[in-house]
Structures are given as C-alpha cells and as structure tokens.
Amino acid sequence: MPAQLLDGKSLAERLRQTLAERAKQFNARTGRPAGLAVILVGNNPASEVYVRHKVAACEKATIASQLVRLEASCTTEALLSQIESLNNDSQVDGILVQLPLPEHIPEKRVIEAIAPNKDVDGFHPANAGALFTGQPCLKPCTPFGVMVMLEQIKAPLRGAHAVVVGASNIVGKPLAMMLLQAGATVTICNSKTLNLEEKTRRADILIAAVGRPSLITAEMVKPGAVVIDVGINRLDSGKLVGDVDFERVAQVAQAITPVPGGVGPMTIAMLLQNTLDAAEAASLS
Ligand code: GUN
C-alpha cells in the first residue's frame, strides 16, 4: 500500500493525554473539574455506543461527565427545560444533545436552546455564524478533528484544491469553511452534483462525508491526493466501512484515513478539547 496511513486512533490518544494534563491544571486552578453534560433521548443503539464512548473519554481525562437520559416519548418542553437547567449550572461547561432525536422533537429548537458558550458540538447558529465569518468559536468536533489530522501531517492547504463530498451541517459545511479559512480553494459537492468524478479528480485534499460505502473509487482520486474518509457504514456482513474504497484508493493516494481508526477517534478528542476550552473561557469571564 503506497499511501501513508493516517492513524487517528494514536493521534487521538496522544491528544487525550495532553488534554488530561490540561484538565488537571484546570481543576487545580479553579478547584473544580471541567464538566460535560450529555443528553440522550431514547435508546437508539448507535447513539448508546457513541454516548458511552464520550462519557468514558471524559472520565479518563478527569473531566466530570453526567449522562442525562430521557425517554423517547419525552416532550420537547421537558427536554428544553433540562437544557435550561444545565445552561444555568455553573459546574457544567459543555452540553451535548446526542442526535438524532426522536421525530416529534424539532432539532432546531433544541440546538438553539443550548447556551452558545456551552455548545461543545458547535451546532448553535451563533457558533456556525462565527465560524462562517472567521470569528473564534466552538467548532463542530468531527471537522475540527479532520483539520487537526491535516495539520499533523503538514498537508499544504494554502492554495490547495479541497473537495468536500457531502454538505451536512455537522461535517461537510463546517469543514468546507475551516478549509477555506486555512487558505484552500474549496468545492462542496452534494447529492445533486453532476459528474462527481470530474470534481473529485481535481482534489489535492479529498473529503468523503456522505454515508455511502464505496462512493469514492480509485478512478475518482487524483494520484498523490490526501483522502479523508468521514463515512461510517455498517455492511450487512457486520463489517464497518467508510465511504472510500480503501484498498484500491490506497494504491493511488498519498495519504488516507482508515475506517475504523481514522477520523472517528478524533471526534471524541475534539469534544474534550471543546469542553476544556469552554471551561477555561467560563472561568476567566
Ligand atoms: N450524532 C452523530 N454525530 C453527532 C455529533 O457529532 N454530535 C451529536 N450531538 N450527535 C451526533
């Protein structure tokens, strides 16, 4: 395999050690641990796994975490009132409402109810707008993690052509903004994009964030490109794969992330970083 393997698991582990040090220093300086509240509504099996990993990562980093569980049948008002009380809790620096929510609860109202300075997901319009205009803000964890991976391998971004396949609010759109801010020329593709291959073949940095196995084939990749796979798909066989045909694309790319063990572990590391950033900002205000 000629491509360099971008090992998100070990990079995230190193970051988490540094963050654990920062968390200890925060505790020593303020007399309290940084705190993250995770709200899980219902029991979506994938969300259960994600939330468990987030809470365990906090514990390891000596960040106080609380998991707030609500029934899938809970009212929007009950959830909003829970968020309100966490907004007013000075021990809680970060609030994360695990998505997706049950269908009867409007996601937009819930995200907008979180205090922007505790919005460690970076989904609140105040943080999204700040990212859009290049102001300091809490950044969505997955795209933030991708940027840290690119930085770590010193991928040249200024003047590079980055192509982001997928335009979600959680990954594609914020990542495009971060790449633009870093000096890349950015193309965002969505499900309506015509001649996708023509666009992806121009990418020096190619990001796949759609959720479709084997969407990106070797023919769609420029030789020497850096390929970041944000997709997580469970095949009928039970195997976990990304959006990129890993084996073949690895023969063409200069560097590539595996799934699992690529971007995924970085998301949690960035959540810890956002929580500490929020805690430090709160302690200084
Ligand atoms: N569901 C899938 N990804 C995410 C994420 O990054 N944050 C939240 N809150 N929910 C998610």
XYZ file of C-alpha atoms and ligand atoms in Angstrom:
296
model
C 0.000 0.000 0.000
C 1.879 3.120 -1.101
C -0.327 5.624 0.775
C 0.615 6.822 4.251
C -1.967 5.557 6.739
C -3.370 8.405 8.857
C -3.771 6.744 12.223
C -6.452 8.789 14.011
C -6.536 6.368 16.894
C -2.988 7.001 18.045
C -3.131 10.744 17.304
C -6.352 10.993 19.345
C -4.709 9.045 22.166
C -1.776 11.493 22.263
C -4.157 14.451 22.206
C -6.204 12.956 25.004
C -3.107 12.654 27.188
C -2.337 16.343 26.656
C -5.981 17.234 27.332
C -5.966 15.178 30.541
C -2.987 17.294 31.708
C -4.903 20.471 30.862
C -7.957 19.153 32.728
C -5.831 18.523 35.839
C -4.400 22.034 35.665
C -7.903 23.469 35.278
C -9.024 21.566 38.342
C -6.015 22.728 40.369
C -6.547 26.353 39.348
C -10.316 26.566 39.810
C -10.953 23.938 42.486
C -13.471 22.073 40.332
C -13.290 19.730 37.356
C -14.408 20.844 33.903
C -17.887 19.412 33.312
C -19.701 17.954 30.318
C -23.401 17.016 30.270
C -24.522 14.584 27.580
C -28.253 14.240 26.948
C -29.520 11.068 25.330
C -33.185 10.919 24.360
C -34.441 7.379 23.774
C -32.194 4.413 23.102
C -31.000 4.466 19.511
C -28.370 1.664 19.608
C -25.696 3.637 17.707
C -26.247 6.685 19.925
C -25.940 4.497 23.023
C -22.472 3.400 21.847
C -21.332 6.928 20.952
C -22.539 8.350 24.249
C -20.847 5.599 26.241
C -17.539 6.370 24.489
C -17.914 10.106 25.144
C -18.603 9.627 28.856
C -15.728 7.122 29.228
C -13.315 9.504 27.476
C -14.281 12.279 29.918
C -13.646 10.031 32.888
C -10.179 9.110 31.595
C -9.356 12.787 31.124
C -10.697 13.737 34.606
C -13.495 15.809 33.101
C -16.702 15.381 35.133
C -19.399 13.987 32.884
C -23.058 13.460 33.531
C -25.316 11.439 31.290
C -28.892 12.693 31.305
C -31.282 10.092 29.909
C -34.781 10.955 28.763
C -37.474 8.616 27.474
C -38.001 8.524 23.704
C -41.561 9.708 24.406
C -40.470 12.789 26.365
C -41.933 16.153 25.326
C -39.944 18.883 23.636
C -40.697 21.073 26.656
C -39.194 18.525 29.053
C -36.005 18.434 27.004
C -35.844 22.227 26.710
C -36.324 22.592 30.445
C -33.474 20.124 31.074
C -31.219 22.158 28.771
C -32.232 25.353 30.544
C -31.218 23.966 33.913
C -27.843 22.804 32.526
C -27.344 26.244 30.950
C -27.696 27.696 34.452
C -25.494 25.117 36.182
C -22.051 26.630 36.832
C -20.490 23.142 37.185
C -21.450 22.329 33.592
C -19.184 23.802 30.920
C -20.368 21.811 27.914
C -23.762 20.477 26.841
C -24.205 17.914 24.089
C -27.568 16.588 22.939
C -26.912 13.359 21.059
C -28.530 13.308 17.598
C -30.702 12.051 16.017
C -33.647 12.993 18.223
C -36.992 11.200 18.093
C -39.055 12.532 15.178
C -41.532 14.504 17.283
C -38.788 16.739 18.719
C -37.620 19.632 16.497
C -33.827 19.516 16.347
C -33.537 23.214 15.521
C -35.358 24.336 18.696
C -33.218 22.041 20.806
C -29.894 23.191 19.344
C -30.927 26.829 19.674
C -31.801 26.302 23.357
C -28.198 25.425 24.274
C -26.177 28.400 25.545
C -23.687 29.130 22.724
C -20.753 29.246 25.177
C -21.623 25.673 26.310
C -22.363 24.359 22.810
C -19.439 21.929 22.585
C -20.897 20.440 19.386
C -20.587 23.834 17.694
C -24.044 23.395 16.147
C -25.736 26.541 17.524
C -26.307 29.188 14.813
C -24.196 31.632 16.859
C -21.191 29.277 16.583
C -21.965 28.329 12.964
C -22.179 32.046 12.077
C -18.942 32.799 13.909
C -17.196 30.003 12.007
C -18.620 31.363 8.746
C -17.268 34.841 9.474
C -13.885 33.667 10.802
C -14.522 34.599 14.455
C -13.333 32.491 17.418
C -15.982 29.888 18.302
C -16.643 26.338 19.415
C -16.169 24.237 16.276
C -18.020 21.019 15.361
C -15.895 18.138 16.600
C -15.634 15.925 13.511
C -14.490 18.602 11.036
C -12.253 20.086 13.751
C -10.658 16.645 14.129
C -10.111 16.401 10.366
C -8.301 19.757 10.405
C -6.046 18.588 13.258
C -5.184 15.437 11.270
C -4.313 17.507 8.186
C -2.208 19.819 10.321
C -0.404 16.889 11.882
C 0.784 15.582 8.503
C 1.524 19.169 7.431
C -0.693 18.804 4.374
C -0.257 22.061 2.457
C -3.666 23.769 2.488
C -2.884 27.256 1.194
C -3.642 27.221 -2.493
C -4.605 23.545 -2.442
C -7.856 22.395 -4.002
C -10.030 20.717 -1.381
C -13.152 18.861 -2.479
C -15.710 18.048 0.206
C -18.258 15.415 -0.817
C -21.251 15.828 1.487
C -22.834 19.079 2.626
C -24.275 18.279 6.055
C -24.438 20.902 8.819
C -22.441 18.577 11.084
C -19.496 17.794 8.794
C -19.462 18.964 5.164
C -20.424 22.614 5.506
C -18.330 23.453 8.604
C -15.338 21.542 7.218
C -15.551 23.489 3.960
C -15.446 26.722 5.989
C -12.433 25.564 8.012
C -10.556 24.560 4.844
C -11.401 27.893 3.223
C -10.146 29.720 6.323
C -6.903 27.728 6.060
C -6.376 29.042 2.537
C -7.682 26.146 0.431
C -9.853 26.609 -2.635
C -12.933 24.589 -1.752
C -15.515 22.748 -3.820
C -18.542 21.384 -1.953
C -20.435 18.538 -3.630
C -23.880 17.266 -2.699
C -26.243 14.558 -3.879
C -27.247 16.712 -6.903
C -23.676 17.226 -8.131
C -23.265 16.243 -11.774
C -20.099 14.457 -12.876
C -18.873 13.930 -9.325
C -15.789 12.134 -10.598
C -14.728 15.174 -12.583
C -14.788 17.245 -9.362
C -13.104 14.701 -7.081
C -10.279 14.070 -9.561
C -9.214 17.691 -9.142
C -8.826 17.379 -5.367
C -5.466 17.676 -3.641
C -7.418 17.076 -0.425
C -10.485 14.860 -0.859
C -13.025 14.533 1.964
C -15.826 11.957 1.803
C -18.649 12.590 4.267
C -21.787 11.082 2.775
C -22.512 7.704 4.379
C -22.376 5.507 1.293
C -19.939 2.573 1.081
C -17.546 2.605 -1.911
C -18.788 6.002 -3.107
C -15.193 7.056 -3.793
C -13.378 4.671 -6.122
C -9.729 4.786 -7.219
C -10.697 6.321 -10.590
C -12.159 9.317 -8.743
C -8.908 10.167 -6.952
C -6.021 12.256 -8.247
C -2.710 10.398 -7.781
C -0.971 11.839 -4.719
C -4.126 13.244 -3.101
C -4.770 13.187 0.642
C -8.021 11.276 1.210
C -10.026 11.684 4.417
C -12.932 9.294 4.940
C -15.563 10.566 7.381
C -18.175 7.953 6.438
C -19.171 5.200 8.865
C -21.288 2.451 7.304
C -22.204 -0.963 8.664
C -22.357 -3.571 5.871
C -24.848 -6.477 6.020
C -21.864 -8.662 6.924
C -21.420 -6.542 10.075
C -18.172 -5.024 8.780
C -17.641 -1.304 9.423
C -16.502 0.648 6.344
C -16.216 4.269 5.237
C -17.279 5.972 2.002
C -13.962 5.248 0.269
C -12.942 2.020 -1.461
C -9.967 1.873 0.905
C -7.886 -0.941 -0.634
C -7.864 0.496 -4.142
C -7.735 4.170 -3.261
C -4.732 3.475 -1.004
C -2.829 2.481 -4.180
C -3.362 5.967 -5.645
C -3.454 8.381 -2.708
C -0.501 9.921 -0.898
C -2.221 9.542 2.473
C -5.523 8.013 3.577
C -7.564 7.522 6.754
C -8.820 4.032 7.630
C -12.324 3.242 8.906
C -12.459 2.431 11.755
C -9.480 4.105 13.440
C -9.284 7.253 11.319
C -11.486 10.296 11.853
C -13.814 8.634 14.412
C -11.470 8.694 17.427
C -10.535 12.306 16.656
C -14.160 13.419 17.134
C -14.107 12.456 20.803
C -10.699 14.053 21.397
C -12.024 17.319 19.955
C -15.105 17.105 22.173
C -12.806 17.004 25.202
C -10.836 19.933 23.812
C -14.033 21.968 23.252
C -15.191 21.188 26.795
C -11.886 22.389 28.250
C -11.897 25.480 26.022
C -15.440 26.268 27.213
C -14.465 25.640 30.851
C -11.399 27.871 30.639
C -13.364 30.645 28.919
C -16.078 30.416 31.618
C -13.520 30.544 34.424
C -11.979 33.711 33.011
C -15.239 35.555 32.337
N -24.757 12.240 16.132
C -23.828 11.886 15.205
N -22.746 12.699 15.284
C -23.004 13.569 16.278
C -22.256 14.639 16.843
O -21.139 14.985 16.432
N -22.850 15.299 17.876
C -24.091 14.965 18.323
N -24.600 15.695 19.328
N -24.797 13.984 17.831
C -24.252 13.289 16.811
